[in-house]
Short mmCIF file of C-alpha atoms and ligand atoms in Angstrom, two decimals:
data_model
loop_
_atom_site.label_atom_id
_atom_site.label_comp_id
_atom_site.label_asym_id
_atom_site.label_seq_id
_atom_site.Cartn_x
_atom_site.Cartn_y
_atom_site.Cartn_z
CA UNK A 1 61.71 243.54 11.63
CA UNK A 2 59.65 246.51 10.38
CA UNK A 3 56.04 247.07 11.50
CA UNK A 4 54.72 246.17 7.97
CA UNK A 5 56.53 242.80 8.14
CA UNK A 6 55.20 242.17 11.74
CA UNK A 7 51.61 242.76 10.46
CA UNK A 8 52.04 240.42 7.60
CA UNK A 9 53.35 237.66 10.01
CA UNK A 10 50.21 238.08 12.27
CA UNK A 11 47.93 237.96 9.38
CA UNK A 12 49.52 234.79 8.10
CA UNK A 13 49.49 233.15 11.57
CA UNK A 14 45.82 234.06 11.98
CA UNK A 15 44.93 232.63 8.64
CA UNK A 16 46.68 229.52 9.37
CA UNK A 17 44.97 229.05 12.78
CA UNK A 18 41.62 229.57 11.16
CA UNK A 19 42.19 227.28 8.36
CA UNK A 20 43.21 224.60 10.75
CA UNK A 21 40.12 225.23 12.98
CA UNK A 22 37.70 225.17 10.28
CA UNK A 23 39.16 222.78 8.01
CA UNK A 24 39.40 225.57 5.60
CA UNK A 25 37.27 226.21 2.63
CA UNK A 26 39.65 224.63 0.18
CA UNK A 27 40.29 221.64 2.18
CA UNK A 28 37.22 219.73 2.71
CA UNK A 29 37.84 216.19 3.98
CA UNK A 30 35.43 213.36 3.85
CA UNK A 31 35.55 210.31 6.03
CA UNK A 32 34.03 206.75 5.42
CA UNK A 33 33.49 204.85 8.59
CA UNK A 34 32.39 201.22 8.91
CA UNK A 35 33.71 197.94 10.43
CA UNK A 36 36.97 196.35 9.21
CA UNK A 37 35.40 192.86 9.82
CA UNK A 38 31.97 191.62 9.42
CA UNK A 39 30.47 188.20 9.67
CA UNK A 40 28.89 186.66 6.70
CA UNK A 41 25.21 187.18 6.34
CA UNK A 42 25.07 190.17 8.75
CA UNK A 43 24.16 193.72 8.12
CA UNK A 44 26.73 196.43 8.36
CA UNK A 45 26.34 200.31 8.21
CA UNK A 46 28.68 202.63 6.33
CA UNK A 47 28.68 206.23 6.99
CA UNK A 48 30.01 208.79 4.96
CA UNK A 49 30.68 212.46 6.63
CA UNK A 50 32.20 215.80 5.89
CA UNK A 51 34.58 216.96 8.74
CA UNK A 52 34.64 220.34 9.53
CA UNK A 53 32.02 223.12 9.12
CA UNK A 54 28.88 221.69 7.64
CA UNK A 55 28.26 222.99 3.93
CA UNK A 56 24.70 224.20 3.08
CA UNK A 57 24.18 220.99 1.03
CA UNK A 58 25.92 217.89 -0.38
CA UNK A 59 25.54 214.97 -2.55
CA UNK A 60 27.01 211.53 -1.53
CA UNK A 61 27.63 208.43 -3.55
CA UNK A 62 28.95 205.03 -1.81
CA UNK A 63 31.39 203.14 -4.00
CA UNK A 64 33.48 200.07 -4.04
CA UNK A 65 36.79 199.60 -5.76
CA UNK A 66 37.05 199.42 -8.64
CA UNK A 67 34.53 202.15 -9.41
CA UNK A 68 31.40 200.00 -8.65
CA UNK A 69 28.65 202.32 -7.45
CA UNK A 70 26.68 200.88 -4.53
CA UNK A 71 24.15 203.81 -4.38
CA UNK A 72 22.97 206.41 -6.76
CA UNK A 73 23.96 209.90 -5.53
CA UNK A 74 21.89 210.97 -2.50
CA UNK A 75 21.18 214.61 -2.00
CA UNK A 76 20.81 216.30 1.46
CA UNK A 77 20.15 219.77 2.47
CA UNK A 78 21.81 221.64 5.35
CA UNK A 79 23.07 220.50 7.76
CA UNK A 80 24.03 217.26 6.32
CA UNK A 81 23.89 214.29 8.58
CA UNK A 82 26.34 211.47 7.81
CA UNK A 83 25.05 209.62 4.76
CA UNK A 84 24.33 206.18 5.71
CA UNK A 85 24.48 202.95 3.64
CA UNK A 86 23.37 199.55 5.02
CA UNK A 87 25.12 196.51 3.32
CA UNK A 88 24.26 192.94 3.57
CA UNK A 89 27.49 191.00 4.02
CA UNK A 90 27.96 188.24 1.35
CA UNK A 91 31.18 186.38 0.34
CA UNK A 92 31.60 188.83 -2.38
CA UNK A 93 31.47 191.88 -0.09
CA UNK A 94 35.28 191.49 0.76
CA UNK A 95 37.01 194.49 -0.77
CA UNK A 96 37.78 198.19 -0.45
CA UNK A 97 35.11 200.95 -0.10
CA UNK A 98 34.93 204.73 -0.46
CA UNK A 99 32.51 207.52 -0.84
CA UNK A 100 32.41 210.72 -3.19
CA UNK A 101 30.92 213.82 -1.73
CA UNK A 102 29.97 216.80 -3.88
CA UNK A 103 29.53 220.08 -2.19
CA UNK A 104 29.72 223.73 -3.33
CA UNK A 105 30.63 222.53 -6.60
CA UNK A 106 33.66 220.49 -5.49
CA UNK A 107 33.87 216.66 -5.52
CA UNK A 108 35.97 215.10 -2.73
CA UNK A 109 36.81 211.39 -2.49
CA UNK A 110 37.04 209.79 1.14
CA UNK A 111 39.55 207.39 2.63
CA UNK A 112 39.54 203.73 1.55
CA UNK A 113 37.91 201.19 4.03
CA UNK A 114 38.93 197.59 3.76
CA UNK A 115 36.39 195.22 4.66
CA UNK A 116 36.93 191.58 5.38
CA UNK A 117 34.16 189.06 5.48
CA UNK A 118 34.49 186.54 8.28
CA UNK A 119 33.07 183.16 8.32
CA UNK A 120 31.82 182.38 11.90
CA UNK A 121 33.48 179.31 13.20
CA UNK A 122 31.69 176.17 13.68
CA UNK A 123 32.08 172.55 14.16
CA UNK A 124 35.47 172.27 15.84
CA UNK A 125 36.88 168.65 16.27
CA UNK A 126 40.20 167.33 17.57
CA UNK A 127 42.22 164.84 15.61
CA UNK A 128 45.26 163.23 16.90
CA UNK A 129 48.29 161.59 15.10
CA UNK A 130 48.77 158.88 15.85
CA UNK A 131 45.16 157.87 16.67
CA UNK A 132 44.34 156.92 19.40
CA UNK A 133 46.84 158.99 21.06
CA UNK A 134 48.48 156.34 23.28
CA UNK A 135 52.11 156.33 22.73
CA UNK A 136 55.40 155.42 24.59
CA UNK A 137 57.51 157.97 26.46
CA UNK A 138 59.89 159.77 24.11
CA UNK A 139 57.65 159.57 21.07
CA UNK A 140 56.05 162.31 19.40
CA UNK A 141 52.47 163.32 19.13
CA UNK A 142 50.32 165.88 17.38
CA UNK A 143 46.96 167.18 17.93
CA UNK A 144 45.03 169.18 15.21
CA UNK A 145 42.11 171.52 15.94
CA UNK A 146 39.87 171.03 12.79
CA UNK A 147 36.79 173.19 11.97
CA UNK A 148 33.98 172.57 9.58
CA UNK A 149 33.74 176.38 8.74
CA UNK A 150 35.50 179.47 9.83
CA UNK A 151 37.92 182.04 8.80
CA UNK A 152 40.30 184.40 10.65
CA UNK A 153 40.78 181.76 13.33
CA UNK A 154 42.86 181.60 16.39
CA UNK A 155 43.09 178.39 18.70
CA UNK A 156 43.13 177.95 22.41
CA UNK A 157 44.25 174.60 23.94
CA UNK A 158 43.18 173.08 27.15
CA UNK A 159 45.12 170.34 28.91
CA UNK A 160 43.11 168.76 31.72
CA UNK A 161 40.82 171.77 31.45
CA UNK A 162 43.53 174.12 32.17
CA UNK A 163 44.46 176.60 29.36
CA UNK A 164 47.95 175.85 27.80
CA UNK A 165 49.55 179.16 27.87
CA UNK A 166 52.45 180.44 25.62
CA UNK A 167 55.22 180.53 28.12
CA UNK A 168 54.87 176.87 28.82
CA UNK A 169 55.24 175.92 25.33
CA UNK A 170 58.64 174.60 26.15
CA UNK A 171 56.82 171.32 26.53
CA UNK A 172 54.21 171.89 23.90
CA UNK A 173 54.68 173.35 20.58
CA UNK A 174 51.75 175.53 19.53
CA UNK A 175 51.64 176.51 15.82
CA UNK A 176 48.54 177.20 13.78
CA UNK A 177 45.81 174.70 14.51
CA UNK A 178 48.11 172.19 15.99
CA UNK A 179 49.69 171.23 19.29
CA UNK A 180 52.69 169.09 18.99
CA UNK A 181 54.99 167.37 21.48
CA UNK A 182 58.30 166.00 20.28
CA UNK A 183 59.17 163.86 23.14
CA UNK A 184 56.20 162.66 25.32
CA UNK A 185 56.66 162.61 29.01
CA UNK A 186 54.27 161.54 31.82
CA UNK A 187 53.21 165.07 32.41
CA UNK A 188 51.76 165.13 28.86
CA UNK A 189 49.25 162.46 29.65
CA UNK A 190 45.61 163.61 30.30
CA UNK A 191 42.61 165.22 28.58
CA UNK A 192 42.84 167.77 25.73
CA UNK A 193 40.42 169.87 23.80
CA UNK A 194 40.79 172.92 21.72
CA UNK A 195 38.58 176.18 21.06
CA UNK A 196 38.68 177.68 17.82
CA UNK A 197 37.67 181.41 17.62
CA UNK A 198 37.24 184.20 15.19
CA UNK A 199 40.12 186.52 16.05
CA UNK A 200 38.83 189.79 14.76
CA UNK A 201 38.98 191.82 17.98
CA UNK A 202 35.35 192.38 18.69
CA UNK A 203 32.47 189.86 19.12
CA UNK A 204 34.68 186.73 18.71
CA UNK A 205 32.77 183.52 18.05
CA UNK A 206 33.94 180.22 19.67
CA UNK A 207 33.63 176.54 18.89
CA UNK A 208 34.85 174.09 21.31
CA UNK A 209 35.96 170.64 20.21
CA UNK A 210 35.29 167.11 21.82
CA UNK A 211 37.86 165.99 24.61
CA UNK A 212 40.32 163.31 23.90
CA UNK A 213 42.39 161.29 26.30
CA UNK A 214 46.22 161.14 25.74
CA UNK A 215 48.05 158.26 27.39
CA UNK A 216 51.83 157.96 27.75
CA UNK A 217 53.10 154.58 28.12
CA UNK A 218 56.27 153.45 29.95
CA UNK A 219 58.43 150.83 28.40
CA UNK A 220 58.36 147.61 30.46
CA UNK A 221 61.78 146.91 32.15
CA UNK A 222 63.26 143.42 32.92
CA UNK A 223 61.65 141.92 36.03
CA UNK A 224 63.76 141.43 39.10
CA UNK A 225 63.25 138.08 40.81
CA UNK A 226 63.52 137.72 44.56
CA UNK A 227 62.86 134.74 46.95
CA UNK A 228 62.07 134.67 50.40
CA UNK A 229 60.63 131.86 52.64
CA UNK A 230 57.47 131.68 54.58
CA UNK A 231 55.61 129.17 56.67
CA UNK A 232 51.86 128.45 56.56
CA UNK A 233 50.14 125.71 58.51
CA UNK A 234 53.54 124.26 59.36
CA UNK A 235 54.66 124.04 55.89
CA UNK A 236 57.16 125.96 53.99
CA UNK A 237 57.01 127.85 50.84
CA UNK A 238 59.18 130.06 48.76
CA UNK A 239 57.81 133.45 48.12
CA UNK A 240 59.04 134.10 44.46
CA UNK A 241 58.33 137.60 43.68
CA UNK A 242 58.67 139.25 40.24
CA UNK A 243 58.81 143.24 39.84
CA UNK A 244 59.30 145.50 36.97
CA UNK A 245 60.60 148.91 37.82
CA UNK A 246 58.62 150.40 34.99
CA UNK A 247 55.94 149.69 32.49
CA UNK A 248 52.26 150.31 31.65
CA UNK A 249 49.83 147.97 33.33
CA UNK A 250 48.27 145.40 32.80
CA UNK A 251 51.29 143.09 32.85
CA UNK A 252 51.26 139.30 32.88
CA UNK A 253 53.70 137.73 35.07
CA UNK A 254 54.58 134.01 34.28
CA UNK A 255 56.48 131.72 36.55
CA UNK A 256 58.86 129.35 34.93
CA UNK A 257 60.01 126.38 37.00
CA UNK A 258 63.14 124.39 35.32
CA UNK A 259 62.10 126.08 32.02
CA UNK A 260 58.29 125.22 32.11
CA UNK A 261 55.49 127.52 32.71
CA UNK A 262 54.10 126.80 36.27
CA UNK A 263 51.69 129.66 36.74
CA UNK A 264 50.69 133.00 35.49
CA UNK A 265 49.17 136.17 36.83
CA UNK A 266 47.52 139.29 35.08
CA UNK A 267 48.02 142.24 37.25
CA UNK A 268 47.17 145.95 37.16
CA UNK A 269 50.40 146.53 39.37
CA UNK A 270 54.16 145.93 38.32
CA UNK A 271 54.65 143.09 40.69
CA UNK A 272 53.23 139.66 41.35
CA UNK A 273 54.34 136.89 43.78
CA UNK A 274 54.11 133.12 43.47
CA UNK A 275 54.41 130.31 46.12
CA UNK A 276 56.35 127.19 45.66
CA UNK A 277 56.17 124.55 48.19
CA UNK A 278 59.50 123.55 49.86
CA UNK A 279 60.70 120.36 51.65
CA UNK A 280 64.11 119.56 52.91
CA UNK A 281 66.03 117.71 50.50
CA UNK A 282 63.78 118.54 47.52
CA UNK A 283 65.26 118.43 44.07
CA UNK A 284 66.59 121.76 42.90
CA UNK A 285 64.29 123.63 40.59
CA UNK A 286 65.38 126.70 38.59
CA UNK A 287 62.99 129.51 38.88
CA UNK A 288 62.60 132.40 36.44
CA UNK A 289 59.93 134.77 35.83
CA UNK A 290 58.67 136.58 32.67
CA UNK A 291 56.91 139.78 32.15
CA UNK A 292 54.66 140.16 29.29
CA UNK A 293 52.73 142.87 27.69
CA UNK A 294 51.21 142.99 24.04
CA UNK A 295 54.37 144.46 22.73
CA UNK A 296 57.14 142.86 24.93
CA UNK A 297 58.47 139.72 26.76
CA UNK A 298 61.12 139.95 29.33
CA UNK A 299 62.79 137.33 31.37
CA UNK A 300 64.43 137.77 34.75
CA UNK A 301 67.52 136.19 36.01
CA UNK A 302 67.19 132.61 37.15
CA UNK A 303 67.44 131.36 40.73
CA UNK A 304 67.87 127.89 41.97
CA UNK A 305 65.29 127.07 44.53
CA UNK A 306 66.06 124.17 47.01
CA UNK A 307 65.89 123.62 50.67
CA UNK A 308 69.14 122.38 52.09
CA UNK A 309 70.01 122.28 55.90
CA UNK A 310 72.72 124.41 57.24
CA UNK A 311 75.81 122.19 57.71
CA UNK A 312 79.42 121.64 57.30
CA UNK A 313 82.29 123.61 58.67
CA UNK A 314 81.67 127.18 59.52
CA UNK A 315 84.31 129.96 59.09
CA UNK A 316 84.64 133.59 60.06
CA UNK A 317 86.65 135.82 57.86
CA UNK A 318 87.91 139.07 58.74
CA UNK A 319 88.97 141.94 56.41
CA UNK A 320 90.30 145.31 57.39
CA UNK A 321 89.37 148.04 54.99
CA UNK A 322 91.82 151.02 54.65
CA UNK A 323 91.68 154.57 53.32
CA UNK A 324 94.47 156.14 51.25
CA UNK A 325 96.34 157.18 54.42
CA UNK A 326 96.45 153.53 55.67
CA UNK A 327 94.02 154.12 58.38
CA UNK A 328 91.43 151.41 59.17
CA UNK A 329 87.97 152.72 58.21
CA UNK A 330 85.97 149.46 58.67
CA UNK A 331 86.04 146.00 59.64
CA UNK A 332 84.14 143.39 57.48
CA UNK A 333 83.42 140.11 59.15
CA UNK A 334 81.87 137.32 56.76
CA UNK A 335 80.35 134.16 58.15
CA UNK A 336 80.94 131.40 55.68
CA UNK A 337 78.77 128.46 55.64
CA UNK A 338 79.45 125.28 53.67
CA UNK A 339 75.89 124.61 52.76
CA UNK A 340 72.37 125.69 53.78
CA UNK A 341 69.77 127.60 51.82
CA UNK A 342 67.72 129.66 54.35
CA UNK A 343 70.17 130.21 57.22
CA UNK A 344 69.64 132.44 60.34
CA UNK A 345 72.54 134.32 61.74
CA UNK A 346 73.36 135.57 65.19
CA UNK A 347 76.47 137.63 65.94
CA UNK A 348 78.41 137.67 69.22
CA UNK A 349 80.65 140.37 70.55
CA UNK A 350 82.82 139.50 73.70
CA UNK A 351 80.52 136.55 74.10
CA UNK A 352 77.17 138.58 74.28
CA UNK A 353 74.60 138.47 71.48
CA UNK A 354 74.31 141.60 69.28
CA UNK A 355 70.57 141.59 69.05
CA UNK A 356 70.47 144.31 66.53
CA UNK A 357 72.62 142.37 64.12
CA UNK A 358 70.78 139.04 64.14
CA UNK A 359 69.15 138.41 60.83
CA UNK A 360 67.24 135.86 58.94
CA UNK A 361 66.98 134.84 55.35
CA UNK A 362 63.35 133.82 56.05
CA UNK A 363 61.98 137.40 55.66
CA UNK A 364 64.55 139.17 53.58
CA UNK A 365 67.36 139.02 51.07
CA UNK A 366 69.72 141.07 53.21
CA UNK A 367 73.39 140.18 53.52
CA UNK A 368 72.93 138.47 56.90
CA UNK A 369 76.13 136.74 56.64
CA UNK A 370 78.23 139.97 56.65
CA UNK A 371 78.84 142.16 59.61
CA UNK A 372 80.24 145.57 58.71
CA UNK A 373 81.72 147.51 61.57
CA UNK A 374 82.30 151.10 60.23
CA UNK A 375 82.94 152.75 63.62
CA UNK A 376 86.32 151.25 64.42
CA UNK A 377 86.87 152.57 68.08
CA UNK A 378 88.13 150.52 71.00
CA UNK A 379 84.52 149.89 72.15
CA UNK A 380 84.10 147.82 69.07
CA UNK A 381 87.43 145.86 69.47
CA UNK A 382 87.23 142.50 71.03
CA UNK A 383 86.22 138.95 70.11
CA UNK A 384 83.60 138.19 67.51
CA UNK A 385 81.70 134.87 66.56
CA UNK A 386 78.83 134.04 64.46
CA UNK A 387 76.19 131.32 64.94
CA UNK A 388 74.04 129.70 62.26
CA UNK A 389 71.15 127.52 62.05
CA UNK A 390 68.19 126.78 59.68
CA UNK A 391 65.64 129.57 59.74
CA UNK A 392 62.90 127.08 59.06
CA UNK A 393 63.68 124.86 61.97
CA UNK A 394 62.99 126.65 65.20
CA UNK A 395 64.58 124.11 67.61
CA UNK A 396 67.65 123.28 65.42
CA UNK A 397 70.92 123.74 67.24
CA UNK A 398 73.08 126.61 66.50
CA UNK A 399 76.40 126.01 64.65
CA UNK A 400 79.23 128.09 65.98
CA UNK A 401 82.25 129.67 64.03
CA UNK A 402 85.63 130.14 65.23
CA UNK A 403 86.41 133.40 67.29
CA UNK A 404 88.09 136.25 65.73
CA UNK A 405 89.86 139.24 67.27
CA UNK A 406 89.31 142.73 65.98
CA UNK A 407 92.05 144.86 67.27
CA UNK A 408 93.49 148.51 67.04
CA UNK A 409 95.22 149.83 63.91
CA UNK A 410 98.85 149.58 64.85
CA UNK A 411 99.15 147.05 62.06
CA UNK A 412 99.35 149.34 59.12
CA UNK A 413 102.04 151.58 60.62
CA UNK A 414 104.20 148.65 60.88
CA UNK A 415 103.50 147.73 57.39
CA UNK A 416 104.76 151.05 56.17
CA UNK A 417 107.93 150.72 58.11
CA UNK A 418 108.51 147.26 56.97
CA UNK A 419 108.14 148.27 53.46
CA UNK A 420 110.25 151.46 53.84
CA UNK A 421 113.11 149.32 55.51
CA UNK A 422 112.75 146.56 52.81
CA UNK A 423 112.91 149.24 50.19
CA UNK A 424 116.03 150.84 51.65
CA UNK A 425 117.87 147.44 51.89
CA UNK A 426 116.84 146.63 48.28
CA UNK A 427 118.21 150.07 47.19
CA UNK A 428 121.50 149.46 49.01
CA UNK A 429 121.95 146.05 47.62
CA UNK A 430 121.37 147.20 44.08
CA UNK A 431 123.89 149.95 44.59
CA UNK A 432 126.58 147.62 45.89
CA UNK A 433 125.83 145.17 43.14
CA UNK A 434 126.07 147.78 40.45
CA UNK A 435 129.24 149.12 41.97
CA UNK A 436 130.93 145.54 42.10
CA UNK A 437 129.70 145.19 38.46
CA UNK A 438 131.26 148.44 37.45
CA UNK A 439 134.49 147.71 39.06
CA UNK A 440 134.71 144.25 37.53
CA UNK A 441 133.92 145.53 34.03
CA UNK A 442 136.34 148.32 34.34
CA UNK A 443 139.04 145.81 35.46
CA UNK A 444 138.57 143.61 32.53
CA UNK A 445 138.56 146.70 30.07
CA UNK A 446 141.85 147.98 31.37
CA UNK A 447 143.75 144.60 30.52
CA UNK A 448 143.67 144.85 26.91
CA UNK A 449 144.41 148.48 26.89
CA UNK A 450 147.42 148.01 29.08
CA UNK A 451 148.69 145.30 26.82
CA UNK A 452 148.18 147.38 23.68
CA UNK A 453 150.16 150.21 25.32
CA UNK A 454 153.08 147.94 26.20
CA UNK A 455 153.10 146.68 22.58
CA UNK A 456 153.34 150.27 21.36
CA UNK A 457 156.28 150.85 23.68
CA UNK A 458 158.18 147.92 22.23
C1 NAG B 501 57.27 173.61 16.40
O1 NAG B 501 56.63 173.26 15.46
C2 NAG B 501 57.01 173.96 14.19
C3 NAG B 501 56.30 173.41 12.95
O2 NAG B 501 55.99 171.97 13.12
C4 NAG B 501 58.54 173.81 13.89
O3 NAG B 501 58.96 174.56 12.69
C5 NAG B 501 59.36 174.10 15.06
O4 NAG B 501 60.73 174.06 15.02
C6 NAG B 501 58.80 173.54 16.28
N1 NAG B 501 59.46 174.10 17.51
C7 NAG B 501 59.92 173.34 18.43
C8 NAG B 501 60.65 174.04 19.66
O5 NAG B 501 59.96 172.03 18.42
C1 NAG B 502 55.63 137.51 49.03
O1 NAG B 502 56.38 138.47 48.76
C2 NAG B 502 55.64 139.84 48.29
C3 NAG B 502 56.57 140.88 47.82
O2 NAG B 502 57.78 140.79 48.49
C4 NAG B 502 54.71 140.30 49.46
O3 NAG B 502 54.00 141.50 48.96
C5 NAG B 502 53.92 139.25 49.88
O4 NAG B 502 53.01 139.65 51.01
C6 NAG B 502 54.59 137.95 50.21
N1 NAG B 502 53.62 137.00 50.64
C7 NAG B 502 53.84 136.05 51.80
C8 NAG B 502 52.92 135.26 52.02
O5 NAG B 502 54.72 136.36 52.44
C1 NAG B 503 85.27 143.80 74.18
O1 NAG B 503 86.66 143.56 74.61
C2 NAG B 503 87.77 144.19 74.22
C3 NAG B 503 88.92 143.63 74.76
O2 NAG B 503 89.11 142.21 74.70
C4 NAG B 503 87.58 145.58 74.96
O3 NAG B 503 88.62 146.43 74.24
C5 NAG B 503 86.23 146.23 74.47
O4 NAG B 503 85.96 147.40 75.00
C6 NAG B 503 85.04 145.18 74.77
N1 NAG B 503 83.84 145.75 74.23
C7 NAG B 503 82.65 145.52 74.81
C8 NAG B 503 81.53 146.28 74.20
O5 NAG B 503 82.50 144.92 75.91
C1 NAG B 504 60.47 123.18 69.91
O1 NAG B 504 60.62 122.93 71.29
C2 NAG B 504 59.62 123.26 72.02
C3 NAG B 504 59.93 123.01 73.60
O2 NAG B 504 61.29 122.87 73.56
C4 NAG B 504 58.41 122.38 71.65
O3 NAG B 504 57.30 122.80 72.52
C5 NAG B 504 58.12 122.59 70.29
O4 NAG B 504 57.04 121.85 69.84
C6 NAG B 504 59.30 122.47 69.44
N1 NAG B 504 58.93 122.85 68.05
C7 NAG B 504 59.22 122.03 67.02
C8 NAG B 504 58.76 122.51 65.67
O5 NAG B 504 59.71 120.95 67.22
#
């Protein structure tokens, strides 16, 4: 590179750097500044400014697309301040703005500024579909945040006064001004309100809605009926209780005795109980209960209510329960009475009472008549017996069952051996029989063949 060329390059570099620093005489740039969003009926200020070195004087005109002049050209002597224009924001103010600057005999047009007129939000209210928002589990629900006025809106939702945030929209579907739930669950119940706001970056305005209560109802399930016995003032009563596992209160429980309504109770719980007086030898009545709500009626199973004294022969059955390896895993003893509606049971092992196993149907529906021994060790071997009497007759005498013996588990081993030996015997017998059959068949088949052969020889 020669010295002349080097000089040229330096000059060019200097020129470029000066041009960049000053904006250069040939490239005057003009900037229009102002807000992008403005609320209706407010005042905003637009400013028009020359960037770079200030010229001695300039003339400025504010314009709106398309070529509507907002101001007559204003002149200013050096140094020119930004030219200002105050604008009252009206509905028709929405649009694009620019300014034209004339300086040193040149006319420069500024950038274009978009102005959006924003209507401040007001009058937010909440609307639900369905209305009122009381629905069954699994159904859908939608809430809408309506406003009387407002533009450029965003919505914030509150459930039980806690903001509903985006990551949890697995259970809520937020879209536009709505909050929807496809399948209602209990966790969706509670209060809701929304807040609508002008989403324009600065100075948002808010409007909060009224609060509404969302209720999620459970379908009522079939009531379960249970009967226990209780004594009051030396009289006996059946406690007939009805209970639904699920449902929304209030529920009306109706007691039906032999098909007729005998009593009813409106409850704020999912259960109710009724008393029915009992006397020994009374006529049998069929008890049933019905759970009712405004939308459903469900009947329980029926149960015969009677009061019969324990009596007749008493038997104790024994069953050994095996696993797949033919090992005894449990022994089931069942005390079987011929009649009696409210028996009390006592169990004896080696002639002494098993206190923890005695049980009465007076207070519970347990399987008092079954004794299950799940720990089959020598300690639990021995003799077992059950004693039964009426639970409502304190001084009645105990009926006694036969005594059964619970023993070790050598029984199943024998069974396998016996089965194995029997199977072998059967197999041998089968083989011998088929062998004999085969011999007999071949014997009778040989005869004609032999005759045919001898005929041929003739
Ligand atoms: C949310 O609602 C919108 C509009 O109703 C729908 O298009 C979208 O599929 C819904 N999303 C879910 C996850 O339910
Ligand atoms: C009847 O049974 C119900 C439920 O099992 C129980 O809450 C109630 O106390 C019982 N009433 C009497 C008098 O035993
Ligand atoms: C009961 O008697 C049997 C033998 O008859 C014995 O093996 C067992 O250990 C006895 N159990 C108890 C708890 O006395
Ligand atoms: C049961 O017997 C005791 C004394 O043996 C007596 O005091 C009590 O009154 C009797 N109870 C009934 C219900 O008969």
